[in-house]
Tab-separated table of C-alpha atoms in Angstrom:
chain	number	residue	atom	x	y	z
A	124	UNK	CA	-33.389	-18.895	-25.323
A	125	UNK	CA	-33.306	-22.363	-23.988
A	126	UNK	CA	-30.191	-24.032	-22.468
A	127	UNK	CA	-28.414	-26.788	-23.388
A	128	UNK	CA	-30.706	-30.420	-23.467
A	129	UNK	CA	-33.979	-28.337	-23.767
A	130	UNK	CA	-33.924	-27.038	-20.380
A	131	UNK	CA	-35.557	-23.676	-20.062
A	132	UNK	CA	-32.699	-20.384	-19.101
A	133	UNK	CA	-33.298	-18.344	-16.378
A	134	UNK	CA	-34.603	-15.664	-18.972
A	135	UNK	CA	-37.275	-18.163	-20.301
A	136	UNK	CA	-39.060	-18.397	-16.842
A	137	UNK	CA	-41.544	-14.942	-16.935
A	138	UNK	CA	-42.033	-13.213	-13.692
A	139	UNK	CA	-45.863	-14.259	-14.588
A	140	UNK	CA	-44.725	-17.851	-14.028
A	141	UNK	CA	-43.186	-17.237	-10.499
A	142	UNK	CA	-46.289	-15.237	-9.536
A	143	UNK	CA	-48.867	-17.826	-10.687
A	144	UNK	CA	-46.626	-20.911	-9.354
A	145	UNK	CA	-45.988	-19.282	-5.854
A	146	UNK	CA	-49.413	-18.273	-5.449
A	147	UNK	CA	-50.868	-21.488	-6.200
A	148	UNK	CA	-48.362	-23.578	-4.080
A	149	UNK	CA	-49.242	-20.602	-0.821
A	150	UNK	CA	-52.932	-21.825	-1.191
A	151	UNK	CA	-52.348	-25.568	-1.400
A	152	UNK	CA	-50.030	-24.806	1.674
A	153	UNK	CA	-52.849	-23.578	3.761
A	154	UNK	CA	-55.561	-25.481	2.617
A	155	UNK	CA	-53.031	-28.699	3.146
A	156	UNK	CA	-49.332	-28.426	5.277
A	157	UNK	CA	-49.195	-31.861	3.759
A	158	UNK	CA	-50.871	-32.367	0.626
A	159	UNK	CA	-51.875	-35.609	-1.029
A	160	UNK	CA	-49.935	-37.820	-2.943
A	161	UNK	CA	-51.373	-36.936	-6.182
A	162	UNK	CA	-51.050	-33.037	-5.451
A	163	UNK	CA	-46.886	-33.679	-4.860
A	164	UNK	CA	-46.624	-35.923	-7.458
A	165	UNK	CA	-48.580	-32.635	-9.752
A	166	UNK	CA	-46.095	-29.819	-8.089
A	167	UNK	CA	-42.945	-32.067	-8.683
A	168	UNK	CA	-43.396	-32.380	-12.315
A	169	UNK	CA	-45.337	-29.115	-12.666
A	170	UNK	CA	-44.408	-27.564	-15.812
A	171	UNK	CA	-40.991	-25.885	-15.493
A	172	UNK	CA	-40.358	-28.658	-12.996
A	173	UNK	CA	-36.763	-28.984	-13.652
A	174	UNK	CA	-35.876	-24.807	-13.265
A	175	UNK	CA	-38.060	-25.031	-9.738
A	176	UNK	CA	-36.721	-28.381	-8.332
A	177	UNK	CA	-32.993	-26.750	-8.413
A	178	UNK	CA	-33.951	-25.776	-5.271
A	179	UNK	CA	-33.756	-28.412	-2.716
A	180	UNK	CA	-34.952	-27.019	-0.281
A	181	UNK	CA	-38.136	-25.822	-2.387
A	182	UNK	CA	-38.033	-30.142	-3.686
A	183	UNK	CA	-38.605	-31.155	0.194
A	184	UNK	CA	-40.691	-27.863	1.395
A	185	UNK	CA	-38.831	-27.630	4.566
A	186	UNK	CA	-37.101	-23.861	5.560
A	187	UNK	CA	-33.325	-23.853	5.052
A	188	UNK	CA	-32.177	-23.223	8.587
A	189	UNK	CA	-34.428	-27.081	9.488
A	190	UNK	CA	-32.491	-29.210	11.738
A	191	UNK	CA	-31.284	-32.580	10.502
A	192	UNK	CA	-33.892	-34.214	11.967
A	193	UNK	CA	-36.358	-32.284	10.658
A	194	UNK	CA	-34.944	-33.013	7.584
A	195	UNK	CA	-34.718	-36.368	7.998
A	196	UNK	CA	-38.781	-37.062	9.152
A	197	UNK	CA	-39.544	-34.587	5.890
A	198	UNK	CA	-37.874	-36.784	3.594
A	199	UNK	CA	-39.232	-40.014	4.757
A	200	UNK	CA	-43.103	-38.437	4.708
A	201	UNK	CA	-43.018	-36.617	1.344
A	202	UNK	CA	-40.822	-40.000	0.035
A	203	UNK	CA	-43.932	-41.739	1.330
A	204	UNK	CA	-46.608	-39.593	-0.653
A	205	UNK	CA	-45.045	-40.109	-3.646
A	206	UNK	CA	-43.614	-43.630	-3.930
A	207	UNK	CA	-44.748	-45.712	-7.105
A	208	UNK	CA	-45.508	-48.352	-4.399
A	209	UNK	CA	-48.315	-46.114	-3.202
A	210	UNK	CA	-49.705	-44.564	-6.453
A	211	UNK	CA	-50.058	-47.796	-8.482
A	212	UNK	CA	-52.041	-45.973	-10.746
A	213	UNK	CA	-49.630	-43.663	-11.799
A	214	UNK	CA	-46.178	-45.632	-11.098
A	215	UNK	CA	-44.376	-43.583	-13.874
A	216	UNK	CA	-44.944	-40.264	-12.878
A	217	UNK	CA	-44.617	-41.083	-8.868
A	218	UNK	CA	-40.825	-42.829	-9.862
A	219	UNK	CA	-39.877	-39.171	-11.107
A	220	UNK	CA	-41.407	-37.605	-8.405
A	221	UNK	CA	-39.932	-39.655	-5.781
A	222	UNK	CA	-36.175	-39.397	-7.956
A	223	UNK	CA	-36.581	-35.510	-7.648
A	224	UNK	CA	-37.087	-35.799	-3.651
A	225	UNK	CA	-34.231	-38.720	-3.302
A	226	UNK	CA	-32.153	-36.406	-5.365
A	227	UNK	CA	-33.247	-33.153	-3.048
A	228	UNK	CA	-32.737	-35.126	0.102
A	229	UNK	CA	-29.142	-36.920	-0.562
A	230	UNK	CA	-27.964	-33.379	-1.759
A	231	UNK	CA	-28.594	-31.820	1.233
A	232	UNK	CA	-26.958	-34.796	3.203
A	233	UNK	CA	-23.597	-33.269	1.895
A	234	UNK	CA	-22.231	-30.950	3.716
A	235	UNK	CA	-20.693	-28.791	1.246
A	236	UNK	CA	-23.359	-29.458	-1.243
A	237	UNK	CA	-25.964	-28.443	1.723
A	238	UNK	CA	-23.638	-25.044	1.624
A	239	UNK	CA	-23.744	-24.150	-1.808
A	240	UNK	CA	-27.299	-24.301	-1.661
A	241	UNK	CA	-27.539	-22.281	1.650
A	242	UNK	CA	-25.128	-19.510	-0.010
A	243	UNK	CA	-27.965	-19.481	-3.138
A	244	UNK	CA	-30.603	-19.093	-0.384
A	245	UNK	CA	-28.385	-16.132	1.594
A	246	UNK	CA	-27.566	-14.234	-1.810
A	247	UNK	CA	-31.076	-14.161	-3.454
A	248	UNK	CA	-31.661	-12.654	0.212
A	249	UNK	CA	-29.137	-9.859	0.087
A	250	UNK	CA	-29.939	-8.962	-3.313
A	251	UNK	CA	-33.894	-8.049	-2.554
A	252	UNK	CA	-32.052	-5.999	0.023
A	253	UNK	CA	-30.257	-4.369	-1.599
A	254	UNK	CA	-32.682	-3.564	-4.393
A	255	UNK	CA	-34.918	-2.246	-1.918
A	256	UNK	CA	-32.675	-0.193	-0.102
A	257	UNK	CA	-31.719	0.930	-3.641
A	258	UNK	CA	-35.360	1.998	-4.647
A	259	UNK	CA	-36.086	3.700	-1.032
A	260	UNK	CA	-32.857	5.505	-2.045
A	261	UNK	CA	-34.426	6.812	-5.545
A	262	UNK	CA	-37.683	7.888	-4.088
A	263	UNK	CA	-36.352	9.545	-1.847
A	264	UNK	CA	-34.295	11.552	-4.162
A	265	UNK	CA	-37.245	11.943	-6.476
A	266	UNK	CA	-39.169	13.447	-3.001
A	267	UNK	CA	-41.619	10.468	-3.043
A	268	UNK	CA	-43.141	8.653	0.107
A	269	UNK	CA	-40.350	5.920	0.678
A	270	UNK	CA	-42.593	2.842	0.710
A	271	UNK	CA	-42.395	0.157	-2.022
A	272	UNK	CA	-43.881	-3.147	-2.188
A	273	UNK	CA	-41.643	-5.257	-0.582
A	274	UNK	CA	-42.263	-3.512	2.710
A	275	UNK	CA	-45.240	-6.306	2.938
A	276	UNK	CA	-43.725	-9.378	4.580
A	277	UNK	CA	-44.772	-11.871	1.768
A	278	UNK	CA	-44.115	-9.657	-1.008
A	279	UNK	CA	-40.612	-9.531	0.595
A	280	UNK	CA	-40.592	-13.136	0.617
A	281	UNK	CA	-41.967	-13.590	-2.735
A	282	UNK	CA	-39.015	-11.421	-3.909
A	283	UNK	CA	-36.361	-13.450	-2.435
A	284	UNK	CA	-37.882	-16.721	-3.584
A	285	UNK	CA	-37.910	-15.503	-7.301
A	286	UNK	CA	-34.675	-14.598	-7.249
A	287	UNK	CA	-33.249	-17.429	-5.081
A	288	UNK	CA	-34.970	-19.394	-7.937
A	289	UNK	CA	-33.249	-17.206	-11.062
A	290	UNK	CA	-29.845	-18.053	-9.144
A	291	UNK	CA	-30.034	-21.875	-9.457
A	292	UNK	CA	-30.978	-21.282	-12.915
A	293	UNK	CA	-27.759	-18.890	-13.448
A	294	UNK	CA	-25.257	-21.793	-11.669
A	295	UNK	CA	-27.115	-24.604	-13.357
A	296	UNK	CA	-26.869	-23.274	-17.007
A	297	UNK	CA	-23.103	-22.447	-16.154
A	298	UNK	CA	-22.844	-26.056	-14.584
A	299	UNK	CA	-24.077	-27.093	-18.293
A	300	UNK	CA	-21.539	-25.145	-20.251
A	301	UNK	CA	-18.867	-25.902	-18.226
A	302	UNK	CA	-19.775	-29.930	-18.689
A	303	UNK	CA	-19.930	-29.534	-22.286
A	304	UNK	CA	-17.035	-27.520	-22.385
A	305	UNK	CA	-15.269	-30.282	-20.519
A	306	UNK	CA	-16.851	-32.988	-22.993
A	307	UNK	CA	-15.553	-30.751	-26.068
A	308	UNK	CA	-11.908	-31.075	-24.510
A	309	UNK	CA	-11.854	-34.837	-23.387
A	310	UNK	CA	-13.240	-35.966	-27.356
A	311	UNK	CA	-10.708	-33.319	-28.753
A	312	UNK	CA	-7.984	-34.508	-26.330
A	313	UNK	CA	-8.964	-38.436	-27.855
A	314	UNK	CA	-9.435	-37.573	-31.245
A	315	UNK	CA	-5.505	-36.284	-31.066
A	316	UNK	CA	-4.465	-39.452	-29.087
A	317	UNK	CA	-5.944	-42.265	-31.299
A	318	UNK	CA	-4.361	-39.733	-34.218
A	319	UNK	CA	-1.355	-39.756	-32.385
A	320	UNK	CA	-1.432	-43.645	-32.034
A	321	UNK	CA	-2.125	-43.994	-35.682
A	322	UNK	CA	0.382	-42.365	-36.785
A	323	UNK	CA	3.363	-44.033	-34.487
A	324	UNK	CA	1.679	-47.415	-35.792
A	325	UNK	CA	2.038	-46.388	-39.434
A	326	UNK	CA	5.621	-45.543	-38.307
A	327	UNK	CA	6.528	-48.546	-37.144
A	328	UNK	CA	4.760	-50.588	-39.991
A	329	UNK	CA	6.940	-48.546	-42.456
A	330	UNK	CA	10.105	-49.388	-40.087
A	331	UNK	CA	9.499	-52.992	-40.079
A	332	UNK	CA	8.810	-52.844	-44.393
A	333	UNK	CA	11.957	-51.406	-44.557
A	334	UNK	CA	14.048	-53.498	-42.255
A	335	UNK	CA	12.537	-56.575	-43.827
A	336	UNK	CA	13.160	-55.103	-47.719
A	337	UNK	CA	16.815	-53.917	-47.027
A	338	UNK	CA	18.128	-57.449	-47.895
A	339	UNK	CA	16.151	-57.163	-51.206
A	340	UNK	CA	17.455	-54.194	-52.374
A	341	UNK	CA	20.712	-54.793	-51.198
A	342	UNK	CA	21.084	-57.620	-53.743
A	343	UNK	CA	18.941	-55.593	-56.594
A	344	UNK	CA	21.500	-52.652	-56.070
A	345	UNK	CA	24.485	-55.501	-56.640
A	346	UNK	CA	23.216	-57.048	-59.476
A	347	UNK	CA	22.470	-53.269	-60.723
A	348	UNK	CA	26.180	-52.724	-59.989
A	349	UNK	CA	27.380	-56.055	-61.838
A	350	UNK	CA	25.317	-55.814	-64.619
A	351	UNK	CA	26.323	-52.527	-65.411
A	352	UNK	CA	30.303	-53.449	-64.890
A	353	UNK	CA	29.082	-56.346	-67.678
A	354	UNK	CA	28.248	-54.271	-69.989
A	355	UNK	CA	30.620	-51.585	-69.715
A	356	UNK	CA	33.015	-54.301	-70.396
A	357	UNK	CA	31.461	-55.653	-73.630
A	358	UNK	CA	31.251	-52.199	-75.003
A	359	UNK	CA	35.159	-51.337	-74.206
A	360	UNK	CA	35.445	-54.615	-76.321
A	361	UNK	CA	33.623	-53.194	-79.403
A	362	UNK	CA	35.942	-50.110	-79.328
A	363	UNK	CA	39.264	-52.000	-79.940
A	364	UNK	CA	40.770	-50.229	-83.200
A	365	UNK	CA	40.855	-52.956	-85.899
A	366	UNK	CA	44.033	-54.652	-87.178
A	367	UNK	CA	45.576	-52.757	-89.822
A	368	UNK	CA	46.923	-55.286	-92.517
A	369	UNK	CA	50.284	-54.897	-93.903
A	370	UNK	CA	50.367	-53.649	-97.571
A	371	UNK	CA	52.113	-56.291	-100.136
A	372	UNK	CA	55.131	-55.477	-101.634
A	373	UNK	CA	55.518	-56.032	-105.760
């Protein structure tokens, strides 16, 4: 199921996807602790780019705990690689690039925004842990050799970073909902005010009719009255008894 504007949920993203897309990037890592301009501009708008770059940290390649300096020379090399200024022959896809790294890099600037994203970081940590504790647990009830996979160091790591990546996806699709939620409200909330506005305009208009009428049918309701005094008298005039004439005497 995708989430709202397209973007792909957390559910969308296979395990496969993580596997093949952390492998690959390990490889270009040690072939290249750099890379080239066209290989960022490639893992930056990688497919899926948008569910992987909610990570800043993953955006700027640098490890969570790096100092601000550290932070600081990272930006300005990778901003480098990937500026449209360098790649001329690709300005359109280096401009994205280098907005996904600006956008990284000015997030992380903010101090609470820098802590949000550490807390991600620290709770797709715990969790591993505690699923592996939780497995150790079961074989060992079962009467299995306790050993599982993420024993290995970068299996351990792999873990974390696949589930560091799920929770981004989790907060932004929330993030989402809650802005169209929001969205929903504020039109709903302005559909009732202009109705609202509408209405106490029709009011008045009616008012001001009937303020400017009142004269009218003041007069109407006269002339109603002395008409019908008129004619009440004319008919009282029909009903006088006629004169009775005197009979003649022989």
């Amino acid at each position: 199921m995708a989430a709202a504007g397209g973007e792909p949920s957390c559910q969308s993203v296979s395990d496969e996807l993580f596997q093949n897309f952390y492998t690959e990037v390990k490889q270009i890592e040690k072939r290249d602790s750099v890379l080239t301009s066209k290989q960022q501009i490639d893992r930056l708008l990688r497919p899926g780019a948008s569910y992987f770059n909610l990570n800043p940290f993953e955006v700027l390649q640098i490890d969570p705990e790096a100092t601000d300096d550290e932070l600081k020379k990272r930006f300005r090399a990778l901003s480098i690689l990937v500026h449209p200024d360098k790649n001329q022959d690709d300005p359109e896809r280096a401009q994205k690039a280098f907005e996904a790294v600006d956008k990284a890099y000015k997030l992380l600037l903010e101090p609470e925004q820098k802590k949000r994203a550490m807390d991600v970081i620290h709770a797709g940590k715990e969790y591993v842990e505690h699923m592996v504790k939780e497995k150790k647990k079961q074989l060992k009830k079962d009467g299995k050799l306790v050993d599982v996979e993420e024993d290995d160091p970068e299996m351990f790591k792999q873990a974390v970073y696949k589930q560091t990546m799920k929770l981004f996806a989790e907060l932004e699709i929330k993030r989402k909902e809650r802005e169209a939620k929001d969205m929903h409200e504020r039109k709903r909330a302005r559909e009732e005010e202009i109705e609202a506005a509408e209405k106490a305009k029709r009011d008045r208009e009616w008012q001001k009719n009937f303020e400017e009428t009142r004269d009218g049918r003041v007069d109407s309701w006269r002339n109603f009255q002395a008409k019908g005094k008129s004619k009440e008298k004319k008919n009282r005039s029909f009903l006088k008894p006629p004169k009775v004439k005197m009979e003649q005497r022989e």
